[in-house]
Structures are given as structure tokens and as C-alpha cells.
Short mmCIF file of C-alpha atoms in Angstrom, two decimals:
data_model
loop_
_atom_site.label_atom_id
_atom_site.label_comp_id
_atom_site.label_asym_id
_atom_site.label_seq_id
_atom_site.Cartn_x
_atom_site.Cartn_y
_atom_site.Cartn_z
CA LEU W 1 0.55 0.08 -0.22
CA GLU W 2 2.74 2.34 0.87
CA SER W 3 4.64 1.53 -2.49
CA TYR W 4 1.46 3.52 -4.43
CA GLY W 5 2.67 6.75 -3.37
CA LEU W 6 -0.32 8.40 -2.30
CA GLY W 7 0.60 10.06 0.62
CA THR W 8 -1.65 11.67 3.01
CA ARG W 9 -4.50 9.88 2.42
CA MET W 10 -3.14 6.42 3.03
CA ALA W 11 -2.01 7.85 6.48
CA ARG W 12 -5.50 9.16 7.24
CA GLY W 13 -7.10 5.89 6.03
CA ARG W 14 -4.73 3.70 8.12
CA ARG W 15 -5.75 5.87 11.33
CA TYR W 16 -9.68 5.33 10.20
CA ALA W 17 -8.76 1.61 10.17
CA ARG W 18 -7.35 1.00 13.06
CA SER W 19 -9.87 2.81 14.75
CA GLY W 20 -12.64 0.88 13.99
CA GLN W 21 -14.44 2.87 11.33
CA VAL W 22 -14.69 0.14 8.83
CA VAL W 23 -17.65 -1.43 10.05
CA SER W 24 -18.06 -4.02 7.48
CA LEU W 25 -15.68 -6.04 4.57
CA ASP W 26 -16.70 -8.53 2.15
CA VAL W 27 -14.29 -10.11 0.05
CA ARG W 28 -14.98 -11.49 -3.19
CA ALA W 29 -13.33 -12.78 -6.39
CA GLY W 30 -12.19 -9.56 -7.44
CA MET W 31 -13.67 -7.60 -5.45
CA LEU W 32 -13.73 -5.79 -1.55
CA LEU W 33 -17.28 -4.28 -0.51
CA ALA W 34 -16.97 -2.47 2.62
CA GLN W 35 -18.69 0.29 4.77
CA VAL W 36 -16.93 2.89 6.51
CA GLN W 37 -18.12 5.28 9.44
CA GLY W 38 -17.22 8.42 8.36
CA SER W 39 -18.44 12.04 9.65
CA ARG W 40 -22.01 11.48 8.41
CA ARG W 41 -24.64 9.43 10.64
CA THR W 42 -24.78 7.06 7.49
CA PRO W 43 -21.63 5.09 6.61
CA TYR W 44 -20.26 5.45 3.21
CA VAL W 45 -20.06 2.20 0.68
CA VAL W 46 -16.72 1.34 -0.27
CA THR W 47 -16.27 -0.80 -3.32
CA ILE W 48 -12.47 -1.42 -4.96
CA ALA W 49 -12.10 -4.02 -7.73
CA THR W 50 -9.25 -5.90 -9.46
CA ALA W 51 -9.14 -8.32 -12.70
CA PRO W 52 -8.82 -11.79 -11.06
CA PRO W 53 -6.83 -14.32 -12.82
CA THR W 54 -8.18 -15.45 -15.97
CA ASP W 55 -9.48 -19.72 -16.15
CA ALA W 56 -6.09 -19.83 -18.49
CA GLN W 57 -3.81 -17.81 -15.96
CA TRP W 58 -5.88 -19.93 -12.91
CA ASN W 59 -4.67 -23.63 -14.42
CA GLU W 60 -1.04 -22.84 -14.56
CA ILE W 61 -1.28 -21.46 -10.76
CA ASP W 62 -2.88 -24.42 -9.91
CA GLY W 63 -0.40 -26.58 -12.06
CA GLU W 64 2.41 -24.91 -9.83
CA MET W 65 0.77 -25.16 -6.41
CA VAL W 66 -0.46 -28.88 -7.67
CA ALA W 67 3.65 -29.24 -7.94
CA ARG W 68 4.44 -27.69 -4.33
CA VAL W 69 2.20 -29.56 -2.20
CA GLY W 70 4.29 -27.47 0.57
CA PHE W 71 2.31 -24.08 -0.69
CA VAL W 72 -1.12 -25.68 0.60
CA ALA W 73 0.11 -27.00 3.65
CA ARG W 74 2.03 -23.57 4.38
CA LEU W 75 -1.86 -21.67 3.66
CA LEU W 76 -3.50 -23.80 5.55
CA ALA W 77 -0.97 -23.46 8.74
CA GLY W 78 -1.86 -19.84 8.31
CA GLU W 79 1.25 -18.56 6.31
CA VAL W 80 1.58 -17.05 3.14
CA PRO W 81 4.05 -19.16 1.08
CA ALA W 82 7.20 -16.60 0.27
CA ASP W 83 7.25 -17.51 -3.57
CA LEU W 84 3.82 -17.40 -4.28
CA GLU W 85 4.05 -14.23 -6.10
CA ALA W 86 6.24 -16.02 -8.39
CA VAL W 87 3.78 -18.91 -9.01
CA PHE W 88 1.55 -15.97 -10.13
CA THR W 89 4.01 -13.86 -11.86
CA ALA W 90 4.88 -17.09 -13.94
CA ALA W 91 1.03 -17.33 -14.93
CA GLY W 92 1.14 -13.86 -16.40
CA THR W 93 -0.62 -11.97 -13.44
CA ASN W 94 0.16 -10.30 -9.91
CA LEU W 95 -0.96 -11.83 -6.90
CA LEU W 96 -1.09 -8.43 -5.88
CA PRO W 97 -1.92 -4.99 -7.62
CA SER W 98 1.33 -3.57 -8.47
CA SER W 99 0.11 -0.11 -8.63
CA TRP W 100 -2.68 2.31 -7.71
CA ALA W 101 -3.59 1.84 -11.24
CA HIS W 102 -4.67 -1.90 -11.34
CA LEU W 103 -7.22 -0.87 -8.61
CA ALA W 104 -10.74 0.77 -9.81
CA ALA W 105 -11.91 2.39 -5.97
CA ARG W 106 -15.29 3.94 -5.57
CA CYS W 107 -16.57 5.45 -2.71
CA SER W 108 -19.92 7.13 -2.04
CA CYS W 109 -18.23 10.42 0.29
CA PRO W 110 -18.04 13.60 -1.10
CA ASP W 111 -14.76 13.67 -1.27
CA SER W 112 -13.68 13.60 -5.12
CA ALA W 113 -10.15 12.43 -4.71
CA ASN W 114 -9.41 8.92 -5.33
CA PRO W 115 -8.54 7.28 -2.99
CA CYS W 116 -10.26 8.91 0.01
CA LYS W 117 -9.71 7.96 3.30
CA HIS W 118 -12.40 5.65 3.60
CA VAL W 119 -11.10 3.56 0.88
CA ALA W 120 -7.79 3.72 2.42
CA ALA W 121 -9.38 2.47 5.48
CA VAL W 122 -10.80 -0.39 3.63
CA LEU W 123 -7.17 -1.46 2.07
CA TYR W 124 -5.50 -1.09 5.29
CA LEU W 125 -8.07 -3.48 7.28
CA PHE W 126 -7.89 -6.10 4.09
CA ALA W 127 -4.05 -5.85 4.91
CA ASP W 128 -4.42 -6.54 8.54
CA ARG W 129 -6.94 -8.98 7.99
CA LEU W 130 -4.35 -11.24 5.43
CA ASP W 131 -2.35 -11.53 8.41
CA ALA W 132 -4.39 -13.68 10.24
CA ASP W 133 -6.41 -15.63 6.95
CA PRO W 134 -3.97 -15.40 3.99
CA TRP W 135 -6.79 -17.48 2.17
CA LEU W 136 -8.40 -14.14 1.87
CA LEU W 137 -5.81 -13.22 -0.99
CA LEU W 138 -7.18 -16.16 -2.70
CA THR W 139 -10.32 -15.21 -2.48
CA TRP W 140 -9.87 -12.01 -3.50
CA ARG W 141 -7.89 -12.82 -6.56
CA GLY W 142 -10.75 -15.37 -7.60
CA ARG W 143 -10.19 -19.03 -5.85
CA SER W 144 -12.12 -20.20 -3.14
CA ARG W 145 -9.79 -22.51 -0.13
CA GLU W 146 -12.42 -25.61 -1.68
CA GLN W 147 -11.12 -24.55 -5.45
CA ILE W 148 -7.57 -24.07 -4.82
CA LEU W 149 -7.18 -27.37 -2.68
CA ALA W 150 -9.74 -29.60 -5.25
CA PRO W 151 -6.39 -30.19 -7.49
CA LEU W 152 -4.55 -31.16 -4.89
CA ARG W 153 -6.93 -33.64 -3.75
CA ALA W 154 -7.33 -35.17 -7.53
CA ARG W 155 -3.89 -35.26 -7.87
CA ALA W 156 -3.41 -36.85 -4.38
CA GLY W 157 -5.51 -39.61 -4.69
CA ASP W 158 -7.66 -41.40 -2.36
CA ASP W 159 -4.24 -42.06 -0.17
CA GLY W 160 -3.48 -38.81 0.16
CA ARG W 161 -6.64 -37.33 0.11
CA ASP W 162 -7.31 -38.79 3.54
CA ALA W 163 -4.13 -36.96 4.70
CA LEU W 164 -4.98 -33.75 3.32
CA ASP W 165 -8.57 -34.04 4.33
CA ALA W 166 -7.67 -34.53 7.91
CA TRP W 167 -5.12 -31.61 7.24
CA ALA W 168 -7.68 -29.01 6.36
CA VAL W 169 -10.04 -30.09 9.39
CA ALA W 170 -7.44 -30.12 12.17
CA PRO W 171 -8.61 -28.17 15.00
CA TRP W 172 -7.02 -25.17 14.81
CA TRP W 173 -8.66 -24.20 11.42
CA PRO W 174 -11.70 -22.92 11.99
CA PHE W 175 -13.69 -23.74 9.09
CA GLY W 176 -15.50 -26.83 7.97
CA PRO W 177 -14.25 -29.54 5.17
CA ASN W 178 -16.83 -27.35 2.74
CA GLU W 179 -16.84 -23.80 3.99
CA THR W 180 -15.08 -21.32 2.12
CA VAL W 181 -13.52 -17.82 3.81
#
């Protein structure tokens, strides 16, 4: 976020995020939808969109992840694999938007600047949530937890599937085997 070079609006947004002004955040494929409490009674509606990878790019990404089983194990352990960005880059896309130009942001506030502090607050809260749940990043990029795990299960066959399913529903994982983030 800091690399976007957007100055004081980002700093003001960070303060909004840290003070709990973002009252809701919904993560979908290519879209962040949020409500941010500003100075008016009704929260502002914020949308931030980015183009998800194409189906062809996802096929390449899936192939790389299948080849690197440690990726999913690290994600399930709450870690983002250090070379995950390289997998996306090899498929001709980015894991995270590399510049502000790769995002389309809108806010219902009267501020005509983009990003406004409300948009910045949503981006900072999303970044904070990624620390606790890295699957949100893949959800935002267009794939659910189950969609990421499916090619691994298919390749593992019945023997590997039991181990992968046991790993995926370990007591520390807050979601059931068929739930997505």
C-alpha cells in the first residue's frame, strides 16, 4: 500500500482502519465491498475492484501449486508461502496489484479524490486481515479455499486425500471441510 505513493490519504485511512471505522468488509472474487463510518450518520459504501486472473492463468497457477504441495500446507498453517508471488508472475498475473492503476475504487463520500481516506481504510483493514487469514487473498484473486485444494486432492488420489482432508479440518482450522473463507 505504501508503494502506491498516495501520501497523506493513505495515512489518514490507516488511522480510520485502526480506530474501527470500517464497519463491514466482504471479500469476493476481484472485489472488496465495505462500509466505512465517516462524519455522517450513514456509513459510506466503498468498492475496490481488481481483475482476477483468467481461467488460463488459474490453470497455470493450479499446476504450480500442485507441483509444490508445501504451498497448501503453509496456507493451511496460516502462512503465505514466500514464493507465492512468483507462481502468479509465472502465469502472467500478479498476486497483489502492483500499482494503484490496477485497482478501481469508488466511495459514496463527497470527497472527489481517489483514493479517499475511506478507500484507504478498507485497503489497510484488508491487509490486516490477511495476516490472520491468508486465504482471503486467494479469495480476492478469484479462488476459494476448496477450489485451491481440489486439484491437490485430485492428484493425491484416495490415499493422499485422507491426509489432506485431515489436515484441512484440523482443530486449529476454524472452517469445516466444505466451507470457504
